[in-house]
Amino acid sequence: MLEHFFSPKTVVVVGASREKGKVGHDILKNLVQYGYKGRIYPVNPKAEEIVGLKTYSGLNEIHDKLDLAIIVVPAHCVGEIIDECAEKKIDSIIVISAGFKESGVEGAIREQYLYQKITRHSMRLLGPNCLGLIDTQSCLNASFAADMPEKGNIAFFSQSGALCTAILDWAADECVGFSKFISMGNKTDINEVDLINAMHEDENTKVILGYLEGVKNGKDFIAVARKVSKKKPLILVKSGGTAAGSKAASSHTGTLAGSERAFDAAFKQSGVIRAHTIEQLFDFARIFSYQQLPKGARVALVTNAGGPGIIAADAIERSVLKMAELSKDTIETLRRSLPSMANVYNPIDVLGDAKSDRYRFVIENVIKDPNVDAILAILTPQAMTEIEKTAEVICEIANRTDKTIATSFMGGKRTESALKIMCQKKVPNYPFPERAISAIEAMYKYTLWQKKPAPETKKIVADEESVRTVFNQIKKTGAAYLSEESARHVISAYGFAIPKSIIATSEADAAKAAEDMGYPVVMKISSPDILHKSDIGGVVVGVKNEQEVKGHFSDIMRKARHHMPEAEIKGIMIQQLVAGGKETVLGVSYDPQFGHLIMFGLGGIYVEVLRDVTFRIAPVDINEAREMIREIRSFPLLKGVRGEKSVDMDAIVENILRLSQLVTDFPEIIEMDINPLVVFPEGKGAIAIDARIAIHVQQNKRIGGNAF
Amino acid sequence: MIPIFIASLSSLSGKNLICAGLGLKLKKDGYNIGYFKPVGFSPVFVNDILTDKDAVFLSQALEVNEPLQSISPIIFTEDVLNRLVKGETLNIRKKTIEAFDLASSGKDIMIVRGIGRLTCGTCLGFSELDFITEFDAKVIFIDKFESYIEMLDGFLYASKILKEKLLGVVFNLVPPSKLDYMKNTIRPFLKNNGIDTLGIIRKDPFLKATSIRDIMAALNGKILCCEEKADELIEHFVIGAMNLESAMRHFKKIPDKAVITGGDRSDIHVAALETSTKCLILTGDLYPNASILGRAQEMNVPVMVVSDDTATTIEKCEKLSDTIQLNNMSKIQHATEIMEKEIDFKTIYGKLGLLK
């Protein structure tokens, strides 16, 4: 798959140029200059020779099998070249040229044609409007970047070409090497999913990095990321998460940046390691590229300065990592040999006068400690510090241990040459301890992800047919929202417990219903047109006797008629009053890239203020449902405080799965909430008091248009 | 020749709809039909003749090849009113009768479209009721569903006056939630009062839709891409002034909409393009980014730039859809389909003594 892009035997550059500084020249020069071993064919009808290569006036003049075509001609000529490529049976194409979708209407039409041609001829296309790609293994620099990166085990793909050039420049200074380096451009054909797949199979790639502004197909993305992340770390920066950022992304690419919560959930569910900044992307990349994964969360700090040690300890405490508790043996060994002033408990303070031998002694011993999974060695350049020598020592140890080692040599000028050493010997150094800790944390989280058991699902027994009938009925009326009765019917068909309720159309009926149900009861206006019942005084809770029922009946009716004279009123719902339990909320929203998002959180009247909610993309499995419950800040409240019994967690899990099943069976649901879902103590279940469902009203046949 | 008079209790109630539907049905069944509009209220200048907009449109829709002067002999203008109040004799009765004779010659059935109540035209000296009596026309009343009392009063009163001339009544623009009520309660009630309900037509957003071209004309806008889609119809106008998340939530629930927003809200533009949107209306004379236009082209959604601000634009658009008439071929086609389904042609044919 895509092998002609990364290791072609022959490459043709259409639009090769004699003029230095032109893209068509730089690409050819890069191909020649960095030692690509395959055959290169420049095409330019006006030139005879460019950078020492014989030039051809057209593709048909080349009598060789061509693997990869790089097209650098003006946008309006690209289509014609593609046809010629098809005749030559070239299956892999890179279009560097700009002037497509990103440039407006004409460009968009051009890109559509381009896509049609590509699919018709079963070709694969990278770009258009991209920087090109680099594969260091085959020494192929099919880009107009100014440099060739060092060989390494990091693969990088980016939706921004300009960002690529900046990173290449930076990487040269930081000894960061790459296996593959790809600019995706407009993603007309090849997109992140294809590239992640290709990098997954590439044995020279250990870590996959990417910069994304959005994904083309959310479900495909999750599927591929889930598969790949079990084998290799997939670290991504996704920009456009804020209002300003998404606006900028929209005007950059003309696509949705995608909702932050959907991406957040997608990344969590597919094991993607999310970097929040480009700096973090490479902080993480280096440790994953150089080091082994920690087996646990316990970190030992070795420092020659108290302050940075405390800072690092704080950072550990704030992360999912733990401060390692050194074994008695280690502590004894350290105590016997270190100066008495030294702290032999974690963080281990080797004191300001520590030379390289003291670092060696401590690190070698700490590494043997079974209570330690990772070590961060902190160094500040003090008067007696042997900076380079210490670096050498740490690198030497790091290269023979299977535990994770990172360093934080703090400073600037004086640490410069030590950093070079660590750079070359592949020990990740961070200028400050917090960054080192967050890199180790990313590794540990990844370890957890890899250990995660296979998803466990549960088939919910549901009355799908009756729900379909309800939805079909609603679609006929053209309404988006279901009436409360229909919504109750739908959720109960999927096994949600709901309170008993009866619709009464007269005072006498209401009184009888309440009598049968047992006081106290709740009374609610029943109308498909009134969504916010309490806003118009349409809900009374705790009605205690017949007289009250009759009084409220007429009062609610009057209010409803007064506030919403046009509304169709079906009567008044008499509902069993549910007492006790804790209020939670379940919800569904629809994301255009990823599909349905399931929400769980603390319910009740403060839900809007506290926003203590969490999201997952449907379908949700049992483990994910459990994670959702544990993830909200109010989890301790659900577990019970001050001797309270825990709520019925299994019932919540079960209900999350029911909701997930419902929206999977019925993609037309675009919005839904069950608020509150009252959860009782362990073993007592949960009951859905109120439900609201909006479905997508299908368009009639006569109207084309987009999917919703 | 049978004249069928289409009357209503109020304006914009669906008279064109029933004229078109009935006319096309009769034509399909092999009758030679004509169209007549005694008084034109929407003057328009076509081929050097001052005539009526509906008359032009319906005569085209029904393919009635008669001179426009005989289809709509009287065009009510300010000038006509002035002459009338000054006491000039306008001979409206005579002109109407002559024109009708011309228009109806050789026809099996004439569809005559009234303009409002039966009393309309009284000041001209020849009211709708006069016309009906003069030509012994059969009458179908249509009205939009609004308030029960006024509608029922109107129908019952009309029945009292027209007696057996009234073929029946049609309810138009009935909200889906009221359909059962109309069928099970109102229809029997009218039947008991001797009135046949010939149809209960539910509110259909498509029939209230406005074409993108009409919007462009009303707003003096400029279409930047996909102009070939300018005849598509817009059913809903939505303002995009909220944050992206609310916009997405909102947009998803409204199919076939036009989104009105500022030219600088690229996030809203994209949200609109990702949901079911038929037109993007950008206000304040702010042009969108090239990549947005590219995306719009890719999704086949016309983008229109207008100089008004968002508030003014929505106001104009709403006014536009409030006064919408059945004057678009794709709507006519749709209307005919509805009529075939919802109108009780059997009763109509029976009462008119037609065979099929």
PDB file of C-alpha atoms in Angstrom, chain B residues 93-321:
ATOM      1  CA  ARG B  93     -69.585  44.499 -15.842  1.00  0.00           C
ATOM      2  CA  LYS B  94     -69.735  44.742 -19.629  1.00  0.00           C
ATOM      3  CA  LYS B  95     -65.999  44.381 -20.122  1.00  0.00           C
ATOM      4  CA  THR B  96     -65.896  41.353 -17.864  1.00  0.00           C
ATOM      5  CA  ILE B  97     -68.771  39.605 -19.581  1.00  0.00           C
ATOM      6  CA  GLU B  98     -67.307  40.236 -23.018  1.00  0.00           C
ATOM      7  CA  ALA B  99     -63.888  39.026 -22.018  1.00  0.00           C
ATOM      8  CA  PHE B 100     -65.288  35.945 -20.356  1.00  0.00           C
ATOM      9  CA  ASP B 101     -67.285  35.073 -23.442  1.00  0.00           C
ATOM     10  CA  LEU B 102     -64.099  35.298 -25.479  1.00  0.00           C
ATOM     11  CA  ALA B 103     -61.984  33.350 -23.033  1.00  0.00           C
ATOM     12  CA  SER B 104     -64.537  30.609 -22.594  1.00  0.00           C
ATOM     13  CA  SER B 105     -65.452  30.021 -26.181  1.00  0.00           C
ATOM     14  CA  GLY B 106     -64.860  26.410 -27.123  1.00  0.00           C
ATOM     15  CA  LYS B 107     -63.938  25.418 -23.564  1.00  0.00           C
ATOM     16  CA  ASP B 108     -65.508  22.623 -21.542  1.00  0.00           C
ATOM     17  CA  ILE B 109     -64.652  24.079 -18.191  1.00  0.00           C
ATOM     18  CA  MET B 110     -63.542  27.527 -17.086  1.00  0.00           C
ATOM     19  CA  ILE B 111     -61.507  27.939 -13.931  1.00  0.00           C
ATOM     20  CA  VAL B 112     -62.235  31.362 -12.518  1.00  0.00           C
ATOM     21  CA  ARG B 113     -60.078  32.706  -9.777  1.00  0.00           C
ATOM     22  CA  GLY B 114     -61.509  35.183  -7.309  1.00  0.00           C
ATOM     23  CA  ILE B 115     -59.427  37.592  -5.334  1.00  0.00           C
ATOM     24  CA  GLY B 116     -60.929  37.373  -1.867  1.00  0.00           C
ATOM     25  CA  ARG B 117     -64.375  37.427  -0.393  1.00  0.00           C
ATOM     26  CA  LEU B 118     -67.603  37.160  -2.355  1.00  0.00           C
ATOM     27  CA  THR B 119     -68.165  40.859  -1.768  1.00  0.00           C
ATOM     28  CA  CYS B 120     -64.968  41.755  -3.590  1.00  0.00           C
ATOM     29  CA  GLY B 121     -65.527  44.004  -6.558  1.00  0.00           C
ATOM     30  CA  THR B 122     -68.744  45.508  -5.231  1.00  0.00           C
ATOM     31  CA  CYS B 123     -67.294  48.995  -5.576  1.00  0.00           C
ATOM     32  CA  LEU B 124     -66.438  48.244  -9.202  1.00  0.00           C
ATOM     33  CA  GLY B 125     -70.070  47.520  -9.800  1.00  0.00           C
ATOM     34  CA  PHE B 126     -69.549  43.838 -10.435  1.00  0.00           C
ATOM     35  CA  SER B 127     -68.736  41.719  -7.389  1.00  0.00           C
ATOM     36  CA  GLU B 128     -67.590  38.129  -7.283  1.00  0.00           C
ATOM     37  CA  LEU B 129     -71.081  37.148  -6.214  1.00  0.00           C
ATOM     38  CA  ASP B 130     -72.454  39.031  -9.226  1.00  0.00           C
ATOM     39  CA  PHE B 131     -70.120  37.093 -11.476  1.00  0.00           C
ATOM     40  CA  ILE B 132     -71.157  33.772  -9.951  1.00  0.00           C
ATOM     41  CA  THR B 133     -74.834  34.618 -10.375  1.00  0.00           C
ATOM     42  CA  GLU B 134     -74.386  35.976 -13.908  1.00  0.00           C
ATOM     43  CA  PHE B 135     -72.685  32.835 -15.213  1.00  0.00           C
ATOM     44  CA  ASP B 136     -74.295  30.394 -12.814  1.00  0.00           C
ATOM     45  CA  ALA B 137     -70.853  29.304 -11.705  1.00  0.00           C
ATOM     46  CA  LYS B 138     -70.106  26.481  -9.294  1.00  0.00           C
ATOM     47  CA  VAL B 139     -67.998  27.552  -6.360  1.00  0.00           C
ATOM     48  CA  ILE B 140     -65.196  25.935  -4.400  1.00  0.00           C
ATOM     49  CA  PHE B 141     -64.144  27.745  -1.272  1.00  0.00           C
ATOM     50  CA  ILE B 142     -60.626  27.406  -0.026  1.00  0.00           C
ATOM     51  CA  ASP B 143     -59.115  28.931   3.041  1.00  0.00           C
ATOM     52  CA  LYS B 144     -56.033  28.669   5.143  1.00  0.00           C
ATOM     53  CA  PHE B 145     -56.465  27.117   8.510  1.00  0.00           C
ATOM     54  CA  GLU B 146     -56.384  29.841  11.093  1.00  0.00           C
ATOM     55  CA  SER B 147     -59.044  30.375  13.655  1.00  0.00           C
ATOM     56  CA  TYR B 148     -61.945  27.961  13.670  1.00  0.00           C
ATOM     57  CA  ILE B 149     -64.643  30.494  14.332  1.00  0.00           C
ATOM     58  CA  GLU B 150     -63.930  32.868  11.465  1.00  0.00           C
ATOM     59  CA  MET B 151     -63.346  30.071   9.039  1.00  0.00           C
ATOM     60  CA  LEU B 152     -66.496  28.190   9.983  1.00  0.00           C
ATOM     61  CA  ASP B 153     -68.556  31.370  10.015  1.00  0.00           C
ATOM     62  CA  GLY B 154     -67.310  32.239   6.562  1.00  0.00           C
ATOM     63  CA  PHE B 155     -68.053  28.829   5.086  1.00  0.00           C
ATOM     64  CA  LEU B 156     -71.483  28.530   6.652  1.00  0.00           C
ATOM     65  CA  TYR B 157     -72.417  32.022   5.500  1.00  0.00           C
ATOM     66  CA  ALA B 158     -71.197  31.316   1.977  1.00  0.00           C
ATOM     67  CA  SER B 159     -73.216  28.129   1.891  1.00  0.00           C
ATOM     68  CA  LYS B 160     -76.316  30.017   2.968  1.00  0.00           C
ATOM     69  CA  ILE B 161     -75.907  32.477   0.129  1.00  0.00           C
ATOM     70  CA  LEU B 162     -74.661  30.143  -2.613  1.00  0.00           C
ATOM     71  CA  LYS B 163     -76.835  27.139  -1.725  1.00  0.00           C
ATOM     72  CA  GLU B 164     -76.365  24.337  -4.267  1.00  0.00           C
ATOM     73  CA  LYS B 165     -73.846  26.451  -6.208  1.00  0.00           C
ATOM     74  CA  LEU B 166     -71.290  25.690  -3.528  1.00  0.00           C
ATOM     75  CA  LEU B 167     -69.511  22.473  -4.478  1.00  0.00           C
ATOM     76  CA  GLY B 168     -67.686  22.347  -1.206  1.00  0.00           C
ATOM     77  CA  VAL B 169     -64.793  23.690   0.801  1.00  0.00           C
ATOM     78  CA  VAL B 170     -61.071  22.953   1.022  1.00  0.00           C
ATOM     79  CA  PHE B 171     -58.943  23.550   4.081  1.00  0.00           C
ATOM     80  CA  ASN B 172     -55.403  24.568   3.290  1.00  0.00           C
ATOM     81  CA  LEU B 173     -52.249  24.947   5.360  1.00  0.00           C
ATOM     82  CA  VAL B 174     -53.521  22.687   8.116  1.00  0.00           C
ATOM     83  CA  PRO B 175     -50.847  21.996  10.739  1.00  0.00           C
ATOM     84  CA  PRO B 176     -50.092  18.254  10.948  1.00  0.00           C
ATOM     85  CA  SER B 177     -51.240  18.164  14.555  1.00  0.00           C
ATOM     86  CA  LYS B 178     -54.702  19.409  13.581  1.00  0.00           C
ATOM     87  CA  LEU B 179     -55.303  16.953  10.735  1.00  0.00           C
ATOM     88  CA  ASP B 180     -57.154  14.418  12.851  1.00  0.00           C
ATOM     89  CA  TYR B 181     -59.269  17.089  14.434  1.00  0.00           C
ATOM     90  CA  MET B 182     -60.262  18.439  11.048  1.00  0.00           C
ATOM     91  CA  LYS B 183     -61.086  14.986   9.715  1.00  0.00           C
ATOM     92  CA  ASN B 184     -62.919  13.652  12.714  1.00  0.00           C
ATOM     93  CA  THR B 185     -64.619  16.720  14.119  1.00  0.00           C
ATOM     94  CA  ILE B 186     -64.881  19.569  11.635  1.00  0.00           C
ATOM     95  CA  ARG B 187     -65.657  17.584   8.506  1.00  0.00           C
ATOM     96  CA  PRO B 188     -68.729  15.848  10.093  1.00  0.00           C
ATOM     97  CA  PHE B 189     -69.834  19.174  11.550  1.00  0.00           C
ATOM     98  CA  LEU B 190     -69.834  20.808   8.111  1.00  0.00           C
ATOM     99  CA  LYS B 191     -71.491  17.770   6.569  1.00  0.00           C
ATOM    100  CA  ASN B 192     -74.349  18.167   9.086  1.00  0.00           C
ATOM    101  CA  ASN B 193     -74.661  21.728   7.862  1.00  0.00           C
ATOM    102  CA  GLY B 194     -74.866  20.619   4.262  1.00  0.00           C
ATOM    103  CA  ILE B 195     -71.301  21.439   3.254  1.00  0.00           C
ATOM    104  CA  ASP B 196     -68.963  18.916   1.648  1.00  0.00           C
ATOM    105  CA  THR B 197     -65.324  19.073   2.651  1.00  0.00           C
ATOM    106  CA  LEU B 198     -63.469  18.474  -0.601  1.00  0.00           C
ATOM    107  CA  GLY B 199     -60.001  18.395   0.851  1.00  0.00           C
ATOM    108  CA  ILE B 200     -57.871  18.891   3.915  1.00  0.00           C
ATOM    109  CA  ILE B 201     -54.407  19.907   2.774  1.00  0.00           C
ATOM    110  CA  ARG B 202     -51.670  19.921   5.342  1.00  0.00           C
ATOM    111  CA  LYS B 203     -49.190  22.703   5.700  1.00  0.00           C
ATOM    112  CA  ASP B 204     -46.326  21.967   3.357  1.00  0.00           C
ATOM    113  CA  PRO B 205     -43.202  24.018   3.882  1.00  0.00           C
ATOM    114  CA  PHE B 206     -42.196  23.413   0.280  1.00  0.00           C
ATOM    115  CA  LEU B 207     -45.173  25.378  -0.990  1.00  0.00           C
ATOM    116  CA  LYS B 208     -44.119  28.334   1.123  1.00  0.00           C
ATOM    117  CA  ALA B 209     -40.607  28.172  -0.177  1.00  0.00           C
ATOM    118  CA  THR B 210     -38.849  31.003  -2.010  1.00  0.00           C
ATOM    119  CA  SER B 211     -36.417  30.494  -4.832  1.00  0.00           C
ATOM    120  CA  ILE B 212     -32.838  31.608  -4.396  1.00  0.00           C
ATOM    121  CA  ARG B 213     -33.298  33.802  -7.446  1.00  0.00           C
ATOM    122  CA  ASP B 214     -36.237  35.594  -5.795  1.00  0.00           C
ATOM    123  CA  ILE B 215     -34.180  36.114  -2.679  1.00  0.00           C
ATOM    124  CA  MET B 216     -31.336  37.493  -4.734  1.00  0.00           C
ATOM    125  CA  ALA B 217     -33.700  39.939  -6.420  1.00  0.00           C
ATOM    126  CA  ALA B 218     -35.273  41.035  -3.154  1.00  0.00           C
ATOM    127  CA  LEU B 219     -31.930  41.570  -1.464  1.00  0.00           C
ATOM    128  CA  ASN B 220     -30.100  42.871  -4.480  1.00  0.00           C
ATOM    129  CA  GLY B 221     -27.541  40.172  -3.830  1.00  0.00           C
ATOM    130  CA  LYS B 222     -24.762  38.648  -5.847  1.00  0.00           C
ATOM    131  CA  ILE B 223     -24.252  34.923  -6.255  1.00  0.00           C
ATOM    132  CA  LEU B 224     -20.613  33.857  -6.054  1.00  0.00           C
ATOM    133  CA  CYS B 225     -20.897  30.205  -6.940  1.00  0.00           C
ATOM    134  CA  CYS B 226     -23.264  27.457  -8.094  1.00  0.00           C
ATOM    135  CA  GLU B 227     -25.538  29.938  -9.823  1.00  0.00           C
ATOM    136  CA  GLU B 228     -27.126  27.035 -11.711  1.00  0.00           C
ATOM    137  CA  LYS B 229     -28.866  26.186  -8.459  1.00  0.00           C
ATOM    138  CA  ALA B 230     -30.615  29.562  -8.217  1.00  0.00           C
ATOM    139  CA  ASP B 231     -34.032  28.052  -8.898  1.00  0.00           C
ATOM    140  CA  GLU B 232     -33.832  25.816  -5.866  1.00  0.00           C
ATOM    141  CA  LEU B 233     -36.393  26.648  -3.258  1.00  0.00           C
ATOM    142  CA  ILE B 234     -35.679  27.706   0.287  1.00  0.00           C
ATOM    143  CA  GLU B 235     -38.059  26.612   2.991  1.00  0.00           C
ATOM    144  CA  HIS B 236     -36.414  28.048   6.069  1.00  0.00           C
ATOM    145  CA  PHE B 237     -34.213  30.977   6.904  1.00  0.00           C
ATOM    146  CA  VAL B 238     -31.835  30.592   9.800  1.00  0.00           C
ATOM    147  CA  ILE B 239     -29.557  33.213  11.301  1.00  0.00           C
ATOM    148  CA  GLY B 240     -26.046  32.101  12.111  1.00  0.00           C
ATOM    149  CA  ALA B 241     -25.012  34.475  14.850  1.00  0.00           C
ATOM    150  CA  MET B 242     -24.430  31.977  17.617  1.00  0.00           C
ATOM    151  CA  ASN B 243     -21.293  30.089  18.579  1.00  0.00           C
ATOM    152  CA  LEU B 244     -20.257  27.157  16.445  1.00  0.00           C
ATOM    153  CA  GLU B 245     -21.543  24.476  18.770  1.00  0.00           C
ATOM    154  CA  SER B 246     -25.034  25.933  19.070  1.00  0.00           C
ATOM    155  CA  ALA B 247     -25.024  26.559  15.350  1.00  0.00           C
ATOM    156  CA  MET B 248     -24.279  22.927  14.599  1.00  0.00           C
ATOM    157  CA  ARG B 249     -26.987  21.779  16.969  1.00  0.00           C
ATOM    158  CA  HIS B 250     -29.498  24.174  15.519  1.00  0.00           C
ATOM    159  CA  PHE B 251     -28.586  23.667  11.859  1.00  0.00           C
ATOM    160  CA  LYS B 252     -28.957  19.915  12.041  1.00  0.00           C
ATOM    161  CA  LYS B 253     -32.605  20.185  12.929  1.00  0.00           C
ATOM    162  CA  ILE B 254     -33.534  22.359   9.969  1.00  0.00           C
ATOM    163  CA  PRO B 255     -33.376  20.809   6.520  1.00  0.00           C
ATOM    164  CA  ASP B 256     -33.154  22.763   3.259  1.00  0.00           C
ATOM    165  CA  LYS B 257     -32.453  26.072   4.848  1.00  0.00           C
ATOM    166  CA  ALA B 258     -30.738  29.272   3.861  1.00  0.00           C
ATOM    167  CA  VAL B 259     -28.254  30.406   6.464  1.00  0.00           C
ATOM    168  CA  ILE B 260     -27.883  34.134   6.919  1.00  0.00           C
ATOM    169  CA  THR B 261     -24.654  35.209   8.544  1.00  0.00           C
ATOM    170  CA  GLY B 262     -21.789  37.664   8.336  1.00  0.00           C
ATOM    171  CA  GLY B 263     -19.183  37.172   5.621  1.00  0.00           C
ATOM    172  CA  ASP B 264     -16.489  36.940   8.279  1.00  0.00           C
ATOM    173  CA  ARG B 265     -17.992  33.995  10.166  1.00  0.00           C
ATOM    174  CA  SER B 266     -16.055  31.241   8.435  1.00  0.00           C
ATOM    175  CA  ASP B 267     -16.914  28.785  11.206  1.00  0.00           C
ATOM    176  CA  ILE B 268     -20.628  29.316  10.640  1.00  0.00           C
ATOM    177  CA  HIS B 269     -20.174  29.065   6.864  1.00  0.00           C
ATOM    178  CA  VAL B 270     -18.577  25.682   7.225  1.00  0.00           C
ATOM    179  CA  ALA B 271     -21.160  24.514   9.767  1.00  0.00           C
ATOM    180  CA  ALA B 272     -23.864  25.473   7.299  1.00  0.00           C
ATOM    181  CA  LEU B 273     -22.101  23.660   4.454  1.00  0.00           C
ATOM    182  CA  GLU B 274     -21.803  20.532   6.567  1.00  0.00           C
ATOM    183  CA  THR B 275     -25.519  20.423   7.370  1.00  0.00           C
ATOM    184  CA  SER B 276     -28.447  20.434   4.991  1.00  0.00           C
ATOM    185  CA  THR B 277     -28.165  23.952   3.592  1.00  0.00           C
ATOM    186  CA  LYS B 278     -29.343  25.163   0.196  1.00  0.00           C
ATOM    187  CA  CYS B 279     -27.928  28.655   0.224  1.00  0.00           C
ATOM    188  CA  LEU B 280     -25.483  30.680   2.233  1.00  0.00           C
ATOM    189  CA  ILE B 281     -26.398  34.361   2.466  1.00  0.00           C
ATOM    190  CA  LEU B 282     -23.503  36.513   3.609  1.00  0.00           C
ATOM    191  CA  THR B 283     -24.395  39.946   4.886  1.00  0.00           C
ATOM    192  CA  GLY B 284     -22.613  43.256   5.248  1.00  0.00           C
ATOM    193  CA  ASP B 285     -20.961  43.044   1.824  1.00  0.00           C
ATOM    194  CA  LEU B 286     -18.243  40.869   3.344  1.00  0.00           C
ATOM    195  CA  TYR B 287     -16.843  38.356   0.885  1.00  0.00           C
ATOM    196  CA  PRO B 288     -15.883  34.920   2.152  1.00  0.00           C
ATOM    197  CA  ASN B 289     -12.481  33.318   2.095  1.00  0.00           C
ATOM    198  CA  ALA B 290     -11.436  31.525  -1.099  1.00  0.00           C
ATOM    199  CA  SER B 291     -11.329  28.179   0.669  1.00  0.00           C
ATOM    200  CA  ILE B 292     -14.924  28.638   1.863  1.00  0.00           C
ATOM    201  CA  LEU B 293     -16.022  29.292  -1.697  1.00  0.00           C
ATOM    202  CA  GLY B 294     -14.077  26.234  -2.772  1.00  0.00           C
ATOM    203  CA  ARG B 295     -15.879  24.138  -0.211  1.00  0.00           C
ATOM    204  CA  ALA B 296     -19.258  25.611  -1.182  1.00  0.00           C
ATOM    205  CA  GLN B 297     -18.571  24.730  -4.798  1.00  0.00           C
ATOM    206  CA  GLU B 298     -17.594  21.230  -3.736  1.00  0.00           C
ATOM    207  CA  MET B 299     -20.824  20.848  -1.760  1.00  0.00           C
ATOM    208  CA  ASN B 300     -22.850  22.506  -4.532  1.00  0.00           C
ATOM    209  CA  VAL B 301     -24.265  25.240  -2.341  1.00  0.00           C
ATOM    210  CA  PRO B 302     -24.739  28.739  -3.803  1.00  0.00           C
ATOM    211  CA  VAL B 303     -23.162  31.550  -1.812  1.00  0.00           C
ATOM    212  CA  MET B 304     -24.803  34.973  -2.001  1.00  0.00           C
ATOM    213  CA  VAL B 305     -23.333  38.243  -0.789  1.00  0.00           C
ATOM    214  CA  VAL B 306     -25.725  41.036   0.160  1.00  0.00           C
ATOM    215  CA  SER B 307     -25.038  44.515   1.415  1.00  0.00           C
ATOM    216  CA  ASP B 308     -27.699  44.689   4.136  1.00  0.00           C
ATOM    217  CA  ASP B 309     -26.835  43.748   7.687  1.00  0.00           C
ATOM    218  CA  THR B 310     -28.048  40.453   9.090  1.00  0.00           C
ATOM    219  CA  ALA B 311     -31.104  41.883  10.860  1.00  0.00           C
ATOM    220  CA  THR B 312     -32.375  43.700   7.774  1.00  0.00           C
ATOM    221  CA  THR B 313     -31.684  40.664   5.603  1.00  0.00           C
ATOM    222  CA  ILE B 314     -33.714  38.291   7.739  1.00  0.00           C
ATOM    223  CA  GLU B 315     -36.528  40.823   7.891  1.00  0.00           C
ATOM    224  CA  LYS B 316     -36.662  41.048   4.111  1.00  0.00           C
ATOM    225  CA  CYS B 317     -36.445  37.286   3.694  1.00  0.00           C
ATOM    226  CA  GLU B 318     -39.262  36.675   6.115  1.00  0.00           C
ATOM    227  CA  LYS B 319     -41.447  39.204   4.413  1.00  0.00           C
ATOM    228  CA  LEU B 320     -40.659  37.441   1.188  1.00  0.00           C
ATOM    229  CA  SER B 321     -41.839  34.079   2.411  1.00  0.00           C
TER     230      SER B 321
END
